[in-house]
Amino acid sequence: MTSINVTVNGTEHQADVEPRLLLVHFIREDLEMTGTHIGCDTTNCGACTVLLDEAPVKSCTVFAVQADGRQVMTVEGLAQNGNLDPIQEGFREEHGLQCGFCTPGMLMTSYALLEQHADPSEGDIRKAISGNLCRCTGYVNIVKAVQYAAQKKAGG
Amino acid sequence: MTLRTSPEIGGMGHSLKRKEDARFIRGQGKYVDDVKLPGMLYLDIVRSPYAHANIKSINTEKALAVPGVLAVITGETLKEYNLHWMPTLMSDTQMVLPVEKVMYVAQEVAAVVATSRYAAADGVEAVEVEYEPLPVVVDPFKALEPDAPVLRTDKEGKTDNRIFHWEAGDKAATERAFAEADVTVKQDIYLPRILVASMETCGCVADFNATTGKLTIWMTSQAPHAHRTVFALVAGHVGLSEEKIQVIAPDLGGGFGGKVPIYPGYVIAIAATVVTGHPIKWIEDRTENLQADSFARDYHMTAEIAAKKDGTMTGLRIKALADHGYTDAATQPSQFPAGMFSICTGSYDFPQAFAEVDGVYTNKPPGGIAYRCSFRVTEAVHALERMVDILADELSMDPAELRLKNFIKPEAFPYRSILGWEYDSGNYEGALKLALETIGYDDLLKEQVEKRARGELMGIGICSFTEVVGAGPSKHFDILGLKMFDGAEIRVHPTGKATARFGTKSQGQGHETTYAQIIAEELGIPAEHILVEEGDTDTAPYGLGTYASRSTPVAGAAAAIASRKIRDKARKIAAHLLDTNEDDLEWEPGKFSVKGSPTLSKTIQEIAFAAYTNFPEGMEPGLEAVSYYDPPNLTFPFGSYICVVDIDKGTGEVKIRRFLAVDDCGNIINPMIVEGQIHGGLTMGLAPALFEELVYDENGTPLNGNFMDYLLPTAMETPKWETAKTTTPSPHHPLGAKGVGESATVGAPPAIVNAVVDALSHLGVRHIDIPMTPDKVWALLREHGVTE
């Protein structure tokens, strides 16, 4: 067992974990935050995307011990004081989700994109989310959702 | 369709934002893997590395020594309870865990129960199985050869690998049509094996309480009631009783048909909770999902069309070989072994047709239809729409003109096809003409000529499909005898709000919103005040579930009819409150008023309150209704799709420049959701057209059982879909609606293939089997000297 200290959505968590424990299992099972999903185990689908020190990572291929001393942000951390982040609003307004399973990962990747790039082109958005698979929407409305959030954040 | 309700009520035709999104965008969806119970144990499965082998021994000693491992379950364990075999939904049989031999790579061999996910996986590694390999049958054509090994040795008297031979139509009359034809065309067409790969894999949490005898199972189920009944039938002899089985399908991360079958893992988990007394969680990983779950297609077809010189089509003949894997577990409820394949005459008025299908066993995983498609319609439409283009090429006719010439005419509906279907409504030329005009077909043709002159490869492809969805009617559709109806139960509460429960189960289709809109349309109660619940067999009325685009055609109709029963009672209460006759009242959404005196009225909310506080003498209190709807016919949505592609001569890569989908699904409940369904369906049509295929080697070993090798389209490959619609209501559906979820999956692949073939037609290319991967297209270009 290894002792780790991970800050998730601003709250510090101390835990003793097996070195082989995946970050996604630490988040879902040890911390019981089930918004982050598992879709493939091979870093392809992106359902498990979280931000590690502000960069999107696929938490099914990061060990919990690698998050020691670092900041993790999950879908549960998007809304602030009960107010939705514009990216969450965008997905609802533009019908950017159907079954909702890829949605947390899509939200985190899109959130990270907009933090880096306030006014992305359609091509930028498609490239940014190309590591997140969605089987329901055909992506067109996800692109619109990200554009909605970009406009909202720009005050539009 | 004109709107009958205000945006505040939000009935049919309003693009209401989805109710379910509030939890999904916050990460508060509740999926099966999110269920965690006190004392819960984890189950993991040992799978076969061989496609066909005798099991000589299973040694569990080392596995049981792994820290945290509590039990190993084998076929022998289940045999003690006679649970080692189970029926498939096609009345074939399937192993839960094998006792004698395995029949495909990744088949379940044993299960390990442990205190954690990781310990269970360690246990799986430590189970030692000794196999004796047997000859493998991978090729379905070889499966029918006289010297092929008989795979189903469990079936007494079985001497070959044929599952069924099925045919439809007049063979002799069709032969005459071909003999008398001016022109005939013929093509072998293969639709490869693919897998839906919903983003959430399959799994369950099973919890048996030995004191009460109650089994609760949270499972990835598109058909909770049917699954409950199957569990009761399969395990009744060991004490499971249907009233004490609660199947809960929580939020599902997609389904597309992949969550209709009963996989062995569910049954093993149930056995494990009964044996251990602990709740058991089983969640398959993606590799297991891709290697063992229910596949789709794998149809080898030879299709032919007979025609006159002027293009009039006079005959259709298709012969198909269906590879079902080691058991027939196709989960299709029609009474025809090849499902609705006889819809193969499609949108055209064929005077003669004949179709025949042979189903065979091979050493591959079982399944057969699960890929967002109504029971073999995709195969039928693909063959037909390819053949129409091949005929157009043979006759040097424009493919659009050939289609328009042969369409069933709008005035011919209801139309009885030569193979026996009664199409409810359609306007095929209307949809195609709109598509041609919207995309600018004539300009595209001109552009193509110019591009060809410059040596560039551009193609235009059309597909005009007819779908057939919404099973029942029960006289033709059942699952193990359970008739294909569906149920809706609506309770209007004293304050005028309502709760509605259904036997279906959304996997992303947005039922919580659309069913509420149907009830809002019928009763005038605002959709936001109608709570829709599905997926809990303890509370929902019986129904056969959500697949094959049947929720709107069947459960949606049940919602309308239950609402109308409530409205009939509301009318009586309103007459009582207004001291008038029922006949003197008129209805507008949300209230009854006295004819000629509109100020004398009672709202549905006032009536609801009176139903509990001030109802007429002799009337039962309350305002509730149930409907179990058995549709009189299927619904026949249709559309015309046009795809424009550019092909990279250097790499063979197909780039979809434009794709326009004109769909007609009758009256629409929520336009935003319908468009979303079409976008998703198109993408699941794009996927097999260009990327997806499950590949096996000669030993039956899957070569691409993970997402690194089995390619789902990403946002980079998926085009910006364009949509348009026509509206031809279904005459028999209470709301004039038809299903829509699968239309685009059916219609998109032939449009894409037709476009790619069109881009290469001047080289003499007439057909390409999907997936049209860059290497396949590049090889064609090389063969024809276009590229080095």
PDB file of N, CA, C and O in Angstrom, chain B residues 239-295:
ATOM      1  N   GLY B 239     -36.057 -22.132  -7.314  1.00  0.00           N
ATOM      2  CA  GLY B 239     -36.716 -21.322  -6.293  1.00  0.00           C
ATOM      3  C   GLY B 239     -36.931 -19.863  -6.629  1.00  0.00           C
ATOM      4  O   GLY B 239     -37.473 -19.120  -5.814  1.00  0.00           O
ATOM      5  N   LEU B 240     -36.492 -19.407  -7.840  1.00  0.00           N
ATOM      6  CA  LEU B 240     -36.773 -18.008  -8.191  1.00  0.00           C
ATOM      7  C   LEU B 240     -38.220 -17.917  -8.671  1.00  0.00           C
ATOM      8  O   LEU B 240     -38.648 -18.680  -9.521  1.00  0.00           O
ATOM      9  N   SER B 241     -38.931 -16.984  -8.107  1.00  0.00           N
ATOM     10  CA  SER B 241     -40.352 -16.874  -8.402  1.00  0.00           C
ATOM     11  C   SER B 241     -40.606 -15.479  -8.962  1.00  0.00           C
ATOM     12  O   SER B 241     -40.101 -14.491  -8.421  1.00  0.00           O
ATOM     13  N   GLU B 242     -41.378 -15.394 -10.043  1.00  0.00           N
ATOM     14  CA  GLU B 242     -41.410 -14.138 -10.808  1.00  0.00           C
ATOM     15  C   GLU B 242     -41.815 -12.921  -9.975  1.00  0.00           C
ATOM     16  O   GLU B 242     -41.286 -11.827 -10.169  1.00  0.00           O
ATOM     17  N   GLU B 243     -42.736 -13.100  -9.026  1.00  0.00           N
ATOM     18  CA  GLU B 243     -43.162 -11.930  -8.235  1.00  0.00           C
ATOM     19  C   GLU B 243     -42.058 -11.455  -7.295  1.00  0.00           C
ATOM     20  O   GLU B 243     -42.109 -10.336  -6.782  1.00  0.00           O
ATOM     21  N   LYS B 244     -41.058 -12.294  -7.105  1.00  0.00           N
ATOM     22  CA  LYS B 244     -39.947 -11.906  -6.232  1.00  0.00           C
ATOM     23  C   LYS B 244     -38.683 -11.594  -7.021  1.00  0.00           C
ATOM     24  O   LYS B 244     -37.599 -11.534  -6.459  1.00  0.00           O
ATOM     25  N   ILE B 245     -38.829 -11.442  -8.323  1.00  0.00           N
ATOM     26  CA  ILE B 245     -37.684 -11.011  -9.140  1.00  0.00           C
ATOM     27  C   ILE B 245     -37.943  -9.572  -9.555  1.00  0.00           C
ATOM     28  O   ILE B 245     -38.965  -9.272 -10.165  1.00  0.00           O
ATOM     29  N   GLN B 246     -37.021  -8.711  -9.180  1.00  0.00           N
ATOM     30  CA  GLN B 246     -37.136  -7.299  -9.572  1.00  0.00           C
ATOM     31  C   GLN B 246     -35.969  -6.963 -10.490  1.00  0.00           C
ATOM     32  O   GLN B 246     -34.823  -6.954 -10.052  1.00  0.00           O
ATOM     33  N   VAL B 247     -36.283  -6.725 -11.750  1.00  0.00           N
ATOM     34  CA  VAL B 247     -35.242  -6.285 -12.687  1.00  0.00           C
ATOM     35  C   VAL B 247     -35.297  -4.764 -12.750  1.00  0.00           C
ATOM     36  O   VAL B 247     -36.360  -4.190 -12.996  1.00  0.00           O
ATOM     37  N   ILE B 248     -34.165  -4.144 -12.494  1.00  0.00           N
ATOM     38  CA  ILE B 248     -34.083  -2.689 -12.589  1.00  0.00           C
ATOM     39  C   ILE B 248     -33.067  -2.345 -13.677  1.00  0.00           C
ATOM     40  O   ILE B 248     -31.900  -2.718 -13.571  1.00  0.00           O
ATOM     41  N   ALA B 249     -33.535  -1.706 -14.718  1.00  0.00           N
ATOM     42  CA  ALA B 249     -32.615  -1.156 -15.719  1.00  0.00           C
ATOM     43  C   ALA B 249     -32.461   0.313 -15.370  1.00  0.00           C
ATOM     44  O   ALA B 249     -33.364   1.104 -15.603  1.00  0.00           O
ATOM     45  N   PRO B 250     -31.337   0.685 -14.779  1.00  0.00           N
ATOM     46  CA  PRO B 250     -31.151   2.113 -14.432  1.00  0.00           C
ATOM     47  C   PRO B 250     -30.783   2.878 -15.703  1.00  0.00           C
ATOM     48  O   PRO B 250     -31.131   2.445 -16.795  1.00  0.00           O
ATOM     49  N   ASP B 251     -30.086   3.999 -15.588  1.00  0.00           N
ATOM     50  CA  ASP B 251     -29.654   4.685 -16.811  1.00  0.00           C
ATOM     51  C   ASP B 251     -28.787   3.734 -17.628  1.00  0.00           C
ATOM     52  O   ASP B 251     -27.918   3.039 -17.072  1.00  0.00           O
ATOM     53  N   LEU B 252     -29.022   3.694 -18.914  1.00  0.00           N
ATOM     54  CA  LEU B 252     -28.238   2.828 -19.793  1.00  0.00           C
ATOM     55  C   LEU B 252     -27.372   3.686 -20.708  1.00  0.00           C
ATOM     56  O   LEU B 252     -27.860   4.645 -21.299  1.00  0.00           O
ATOM     57  N   GLY B 253     -26.102   3.304 -20.794  1.00  0.00           N
ATOM     58  CA  GLY B 253     -25.169   4.054 -21.640  1.00  0.00           C
ATOM     59  C   GLY B 253     -25.197   3.574 -23.068  1.00  0.00           C
ATOM     60  O   GLY B 253     -24.230   3.044 -23.590  1.00  0.00           O
ATOM     61  N   GLY B 254     -26.351   3.712 -23.706  1.00  0.00           N
ATOM     62  CA  GLY B 254     -26.557   3.203 -25.062  1.00  0.00           C
ATOM     63  C   GLY B 254     -26.956   1.746 -25.014  1.00  0.00           C
ATOM     64  O   GLY B 254     -26.738   1.036 -24.028  1.00  0.00           O
ATOM     65  N   GLY B 255     -27.606   1.324 -26.087  1.00  0.00           N
ATOM     66  CA  GLY B 255     -28.057  -0.070 -26.149  1.00  0.00           C
ATOM     67  C   GLY B 255     -27.950  -0.581 -27.574  1.00  0.00           C
ATOM     68  O   GLY B 255     -27.179  -1.484 -27.850  1.00  0.00           O
ATOM     69  N   PHE B 256     -28.754   0.007 -28.448  1.00  0.00           N
ATOM     70  CA  PHE B 256     -28.708  -0.290 -29.890  1.00  0.00           C
ATOM     71  C   PHE B 256     -28.953  -1.765 -30.194  1.00  0.00           C
ATOM     72  O   PHE B 256     -28.515  -2.274 -31.223  1.00  0.00           O
ATOM     73  N   GLY B 257     -29.606  -2.480 -29.301  1.00  0.00           N
ATOM     74  CA  GLY B 257     -29.854  -3.902 -29.507  1.00  0.00           C
ATOM     75  C   GLY B 257     -28.901  -4.800 -28.746  1.00  0.00           C
ATOM     76  O   GLY B 257     -29.197  -5.960 -28.504  1.00  0.00           O
ATOM     77  N   GLY B 258     -27.760  -4.267 -28.350  1.00  0.00           N
ATOM     78  CA  GLY B 258     -26.761  -5.078 -27.661  1.00  0.00           C
ATOM     79  C   GLY B 258     -27.154  -5.447 -26.239  1.00  0.00           C
ATOM     80  O   GLY B 258     -26.514  -6.294 -25.613  1.00  0.00           O
ATOM     81  N   LYS B 259     -28.210  -4.812 -25.725  1.00  0.00           N
ATOM     82  CA  LYS B 259     -28.642  -5.099 -24.364  1.00  0.00           C
ATOM     83  C   LYS B 259     -30.011  -5.776 -24.341  1.00  0.00           C
ATOM     84  O   LYS B 259     -30.758  -5.673 -23.368  1.00  0.00           O
ATOM     85  N   VAL B 260     -30.325  -6.439 -25.438  1.00  0.00           N
ATOM     86  CA  VAL B 260     -31.533  -7.270 -25.493  1.00  0.00           C
ATOM     87  C   VAL B 260     -31.230  -8.724 -25.122  1.00  0.00           C
ATOM     88  O   VAL B 260     -31.995  -9.345 -24.394  1.00  0.00           O
ATOM     89  N   PRO B 261     -30.111  -9.282 -25.581  1.00  0.00           N
ATOM     90  CA  PRO B 261     -29.844 -10.691 -25.241  1.00  0.00           C
ATOM     91  C   PRO B 261     -29.606 -10.872 -23.741  1.00  0.00           C
ATOM     92  O   PRO B 261     -29.218  -9.934 -23.044  1.00  0.00           O
ATOM     93  N   ILE B 262     -29.828 -12.100 -23.280  1.00  0.00           N
ATOM     94  CA  ILE B 262     -29.432 -12.451 -21.911  1.00  0.00           C
ATOM     95  C   ILE B 262     -28.069 -13.125 -22.015  1.00  0.00           C
ATOM     96  O   ILE B 262     -27.948 -14.231 -22.539  1.00  0.00           O
ATOM     97  N   TYR B 263     -27.043 -12.417 -21.560  1.00  0.00           N
ATOM     98  CA  TYR B 263     -25.685 -12.969 -21.627  1.00  0.00           C
ATOM     99  C   TYR B 263     -25.446 -13.886 -20.436  1.00  0.00           C
ATOM    100  O   TYR B 263     -26.009 -13.684 -19.351  1.00  0.00           O
ATOM    101  N   PRO B 264     -24.577 -14.895 -20.625  1.00  0.00           N
ATOM    102  CA  PRO B 264     -24.284 -15.813 -19.522  1.00  0.00           C
ATOM    103  C   PRO B 264     -23.853 -15.093 -18.236  1.00  0.00           C
ATOM    104  O   PRO B 264     -24.198 -15.535 -17.131  1.00  0.00           O
ATOM    105  N   GLY B 265     -23.129 -13.989 -18.374  1.00  0.00           N
ATOM    106  CA  GLY B 265     -22.647 -13.277 -17.187  1.00  0.00           C
ATOM    107  C   GLY B 265     -23.758 -12.915 -16.214  1.00  0.00           C
ATOM    108  O   GLY B 265     -23.584 -12.993 -14.986  1.00  0.00           O
ATOM    109  N   TYR B 266     -24.911 -12.510 -16.743  1.00  0.00           N
ATOM    110  CA  TYR B 266     -26.042 -12.165 -15.856  1.00  0.00           C
ATOM    111  C   TYR B 266     -26.469 -13.396 -15.040  1.00  0.00           C
ATOM    112  O   TYR B 266     -26.731 -13.306 -13.839  1.00  0.00           O
ATOM    113  N   VAL B 267     -26.562 -14.514 -15.746  1.00  0.00           N
ATOM    114  CA  VAL B 267     -27.074 -15.727 -15.089  1.00  0.00           C
ATOM    115  C   VAL B 267     -26.063 -16.242 -14.059  1.00  0.00           C
ATOM    116  O   VAL B 267     -26.429 -16.678 -12.967  1.00  0.00           O
ATOM    117  N   ILE B 268     -24.769 -16.137 -14.418  1.00  0.00           N
ATOM    118  CA  ILE B 268     -23.731 -16.566 -13.471  1.00  0.00           C
ATOM    119  C   ILE B 268     -23.780 -15.675 -12.221  1.00  0.00           C
ATOM    120  O   ILE B 268     -23.660 -16.155 -11.093  1.00  0.00           O
ATOM    121  N   ALA B 269     -23.986 -14.370 -12.422  1.00  0.00           N
ATOM    122  CA  ALA B 269     -24.057 -13.456 -11.281  1.00  0.00           C
ATOM    123  C   ALA B 269     -25.246 -13.803 -10.392  1.00  0.00           C
ATOM    124  O   ALA B 269     -25.151 -13.748  -9.153  1.00  0.00           O
ATOM    125  N   ILE B 270     -26.356 -14.171 -11.014  1.00  0.00           N
ATOM    126  CA  ILE B 270     -27.526 -14.572 -10.213  1.00  0.00           C
ATOM    127  C   ILE B 270     -27.203 -15.837  -9.423  1.00  0.00           C
ATOM    128  O   ILE B 270     -27.467 -15.918  -8.211  1.00  0.00           O
ATOM    129  N   ALA B 271     -26.586 -16.818 -10.096  1.00  0.00           N
ATOM    130  CA  ALA B 271     -26.215 -18.052  -9.397  1.00  0.00           C
ATOM    131  C   ALA B 271     -25.270 -17.721  -8.237  1.00  0.00           C
ATOM    132  O   ALA B 271     -25.400 -18.258  -7.126  1.00  0.00           O
ATOM    133  N   ALA B 272     -24.332 -16.789  -8.491  1.00  0.00           N
ATOM    134  CA  ALA B 272     -23.339 -16.459  -7.463  1.00  0.00           C
ATOM    135  C   ALA B 272     -23.958 -15.768  -6.262  1.00  0.00           C
ATOM    136  O   ALA B 272     -23.568 -16.039  -5.114  1.00  0.00           O
ATOM    137  N   THR B 273     -24.948 -14.906  -6.488  1.00  0.00           N
ATOM    138  CA  THR B 273     -25.565 -14.249  -5.320  1.00  0.00           C
ATOM    139  C   THR B 273     -26.410 -15.243  -4.536  1.00  0.00           C
ATOM    140  O   THR B 273     -26.461 -15.190  -3.308  1.00  0.00           O
ATOM    141  N   VAL B 274     -27.044 -16.174  -5.230  1.00  0.00           N
ATOM    142  CA  VAL B 274     -27.847 -17.186  -4.524  1.00  0.00           C
ATOM    143  C   VAL B 274     -26.926 -18.081  -3.692  1.00  0.00           C
ATOM    144  O   VAL B 274     -27.204 -18.369  -2.526  1.00  0.00           O
ATOM    145  N   VAL B 275     -25.784 -18.467  -4.272  1.00  0.00           N
ATOM    146  CA  VAL B 275     -24.864 -19.388  -3.582  1.00  0.00           C
ATOM    147  C   VAL B 275     -24.143 -18.686  -2.424  1.00  0.00           C
ATOM    148  O   VAL B 275     -24.013 -19.244  -1.341  1.00  0.00           O
ATOM    149  N   THR B 276     -23.670 -17.449  -2.653  1.00  0.00           N
ATOM    150  CA  THR B 276     -22.850 -16.788  -1.618  1.00  0.00           C
ATOM    151  C   THR B 276     -23.668 -15.981  -0.612  1.00  0.00           C
ATOM    152  O   THR B 276     -23.192 -15.686   0.477  1.00  0.00           O
ATOM    153  N   GLY B 277     -24.880 -15.596  -0.997  1.00  0.00           N
ATOM    154  CA  GLY B 277     -25.678 -14.744  -0.116  1.00  0.00           C
ATOM    155  C   GLY B 277     -25.234 -13.292  -0.127  1.00  0.00           C
ATOM    156  O   GLY B 277     -25.730 -12.480   0.641  1.00  0.00           O
ATOM    157  N   HIS B 278     -24.274 -12.953  -0.997  1.00  0.00           N
ATOM    158  CA  HIS B 278     -23.803 -11.564  -1.111  1.00  0.00           C
ATOM    159  C   HIS B 278     -24.270 -10.961  -2.433  1.00  0.00           C
ATOM    160  O   HIS B 278     -24.417 -11.680  -3.422  1.00  0.00           O
ATOM    161  N   PRO B 279     -24.443  -9.641  -2.471  1.00  0.00           N
ATOM    162  CA  PRO B 279     -24.671  -9.003  -3.775  1.00  0.00           C
ATOM    163  C   PRO B 279     -23.433  -9.205  -4.656  1.00  0.00           C
ATOM    164  O   PRO B 279     -22.309  -9.183  -4.161  1.00  0.00           O
ATOM    165  N   ILE B 280     -23.662  -9.417  -5.953  1.00  0.00           N
ATOM    166  CA  ILE B 280     -22.567  -9.692  -6.892  1.00  0.00           C
ATOM    167  C   ILE B 280     -22.593  -8.677  -8.015  1.00  0.00           C
ATOM    168  O   ILE B 280     -23.635  -8.477  -8.644  1.00  0.00           O
ATOM    169  N   LYS B 281     -21.437  -8.049  -8.248  1.00  0.00           N
ATOM    170  CA  LYS B 281     -21.337  -7.142  -9.405  1.00  0.00           C
ATOM    171  C   LYS B 281     -20.514  -7.799 -10.511  1.00  0.00           C
ATOM    172  O   LYS B 281     -19.426  -8.300 -10.275  1.00  0.00           O
ATOM    173  N   TRP B 282     -21.087  -7.780 -11.727  1.00  0.00           N
ATOM    174  CA  TRP B 282     -20.336  -8.226 -12.913  1.00  0.00           C
ATOM    175  C   TRP B 282     -20.431  -7.137 -13.969  1.00  0.00           C
ATOM    176  O   TRP B 282     -21.521  -6.754 -14.377  1.00  0.00           O
ATOM    177  N   ILE B 283     -19.275  -6.620 -14.369  1.00  0.00           N
ATOM    178  CA  ILE B 283     -19.219  -5.613 -15.433  1.00  0.00           C
ATOM    179  C   ILE B 283     -18.178  -6.080 -16.444  1.00  0.00           C
ATOM    180  O   ILE B 283     -17.013  -6.279 -16.082  1.00  0.00           O
ATOM    181  N   GLU B 284     -18.589  -6.284 -17.681  1.00  0.00           N
ATOM    182  CA  GLU B 284     -17.612  -6.737 -18.670  1.00  0.00           C
ATOM    183  C   GLU B 284     -16.708  -5.583 -19.077  1.00  0.00           C
ATOM    184  O   GLU B 284     -17.124  -4.423 -19.036  1.00  0.00           O
ATOM    185  N   ASP B 285     -15.490  -5.906 -19.463  1.00  0.00           N
ATOM    186  CA  ASP B 285     -14.622  -4.857 -19.990  1.00  0.00           C
ATOM    187  C   ASP B 285     -14.819  -4.775 -21.505  1.00  0.00           C
ATOM    188  O   ASP B 285     -15.562  -5.560 -22.086  1.00  0.00           O
ATOM    189  N   ARG B 286     -14.172  -3.805 -22.137  1.00  0.00           N
ATOM    190  CA  ARG B 286     -14.446  -3.565 -23.556  1.00  0.00           C
ATOM    191  C   ARG B 286     -14.001  -4.743 -24.423  1.00  0.00           C
ATOM    192  O   ARG B 286     -14.665  -5.066 -25.410  1.00  0.00           O
ATOM    193  N   THR B 287     -12.922  -5.380 -24.058  1.00  0.00           N
ATOM    194  CA  THR B 287     -12.469  -6.516 -24.855  1.00  0.00           C
ATOM    195  C   THR B 287     -13.491  -7.644 -24.799  1.00  0.00           C
ATOM    196  O   THR B 287     -13.820  -8.258 -25.823  1.00  0.00           O
ATOM    197  N   GLU B 288     -14.014  -7.906 -23.612  1.00  0.00           N
ATOM    198  CA  GLU B 288     -15.056  -8.934 -23.494  1.00  0.00           C
ATOM    199  C   GLU B 288     -16.280  -8.542 -24.317  1.00  0.00           C
ATOM    200  O   GLU B 288     -16.890  -9.362 -24.998  1.00  0.00           O
ATOM    201  N   ASN B 289     -16.631  -7.271 -24.230  1.00  0.00           N
ATOM    202  CA  ASN B 289     -17.787  -6.762 -24.962  1.00  0.00           C
ATOM    203  C   ASN B 289     -17.634  -6.991 -26.466  1.00  0.00           C
ATOM    204  O   ASN B 289     -18.538  -7.496 -27.139  1.00  0.00           O
ATOM    205  N   LEU B 290     -16.453  -6.654 -26.994  1.00  0.00           N
ATOM    206  CA  LEU B 290     -16.245  -6.769 -28.436  1.00  0.00           C
ATOM    207  C   LEU B 290     -16.067  -8.222 -28.886  1.00  0.00           C
ATOM    208  O   LEU B 290     -16.377  -8.566 -30.017  1.00  0.00           O
ATOM    209  N   GLN B 291     -15.574  -9.068 -27.992  1.00  0.00           N
ATOM    210  CA  GLN B 291     -15.278 -10.438 -28.401  1.00  0.00           C
ATOM    211  C   GLN B 291     -16.422 -11.407 -28.138  1.00  0.00           C
ATOM    212  O   GLN B 291     -16.473 -12.464 -28.761  1.00  0.00           O
ATOM    213  N   ALA B 292     -17.300 -11.071 -27.209  1.00  0.00           N
ATOM    214  CA  ALA B 292     -18.284 -12.087 -26.816  1.00  0.00           C
ATOM    215  C   ALA B 292     -19.738 -11.650 -26.977  1.00  0.00           C
ATOM    216  O   ALA B 292     -20.627 -12.484 -26.985  1.00  0.00           O
ATOM    217  N   ASP B 293     -19.993 -10.356 -27.094  1.00  0.00           N
ATOM    218  CA  ASP B 293     -21.391  -9.912 -27.090  1.00  0.00           C
ATOM    219  C   ASP B 293     -22.044 -10.075 -28.461  1.00  0.00           C
ATOM    220  O   ASP B 293     -21.386 -10.361 -29.451  1.00  0.00           O
ATOM    221  N   SER B 294     -23.344  -9.827 -28.458  1.00  0.00           N
ATOM    222  CA  SER B 294     -24.159 -10.067 -29.642  1.00  0.00           C
ATOM    223  C   SER B 294     -23.721  -9.181 -30.806  1.00  0.00           C
ATOM    224  O   SER B 294     -23.729  -7.958 -30.708  1.00  0.00           O
ATOM    225  N   PHE B 295     -23.363  -9.817 -31.902  1.00  0.00           N
ATOM    226  CA  PHE B 295     -22.899  -9.105 -33.091  1.00  0.00           C
ATOM    227  C   PHE B 295     -24.103  -8.784 -33.989  1.00  0.00           C
ATOM    228  O   PHE B 295     -25.251  -9.076 -33.669  1.00  0.00           O
TER     229      PHE B 295
END
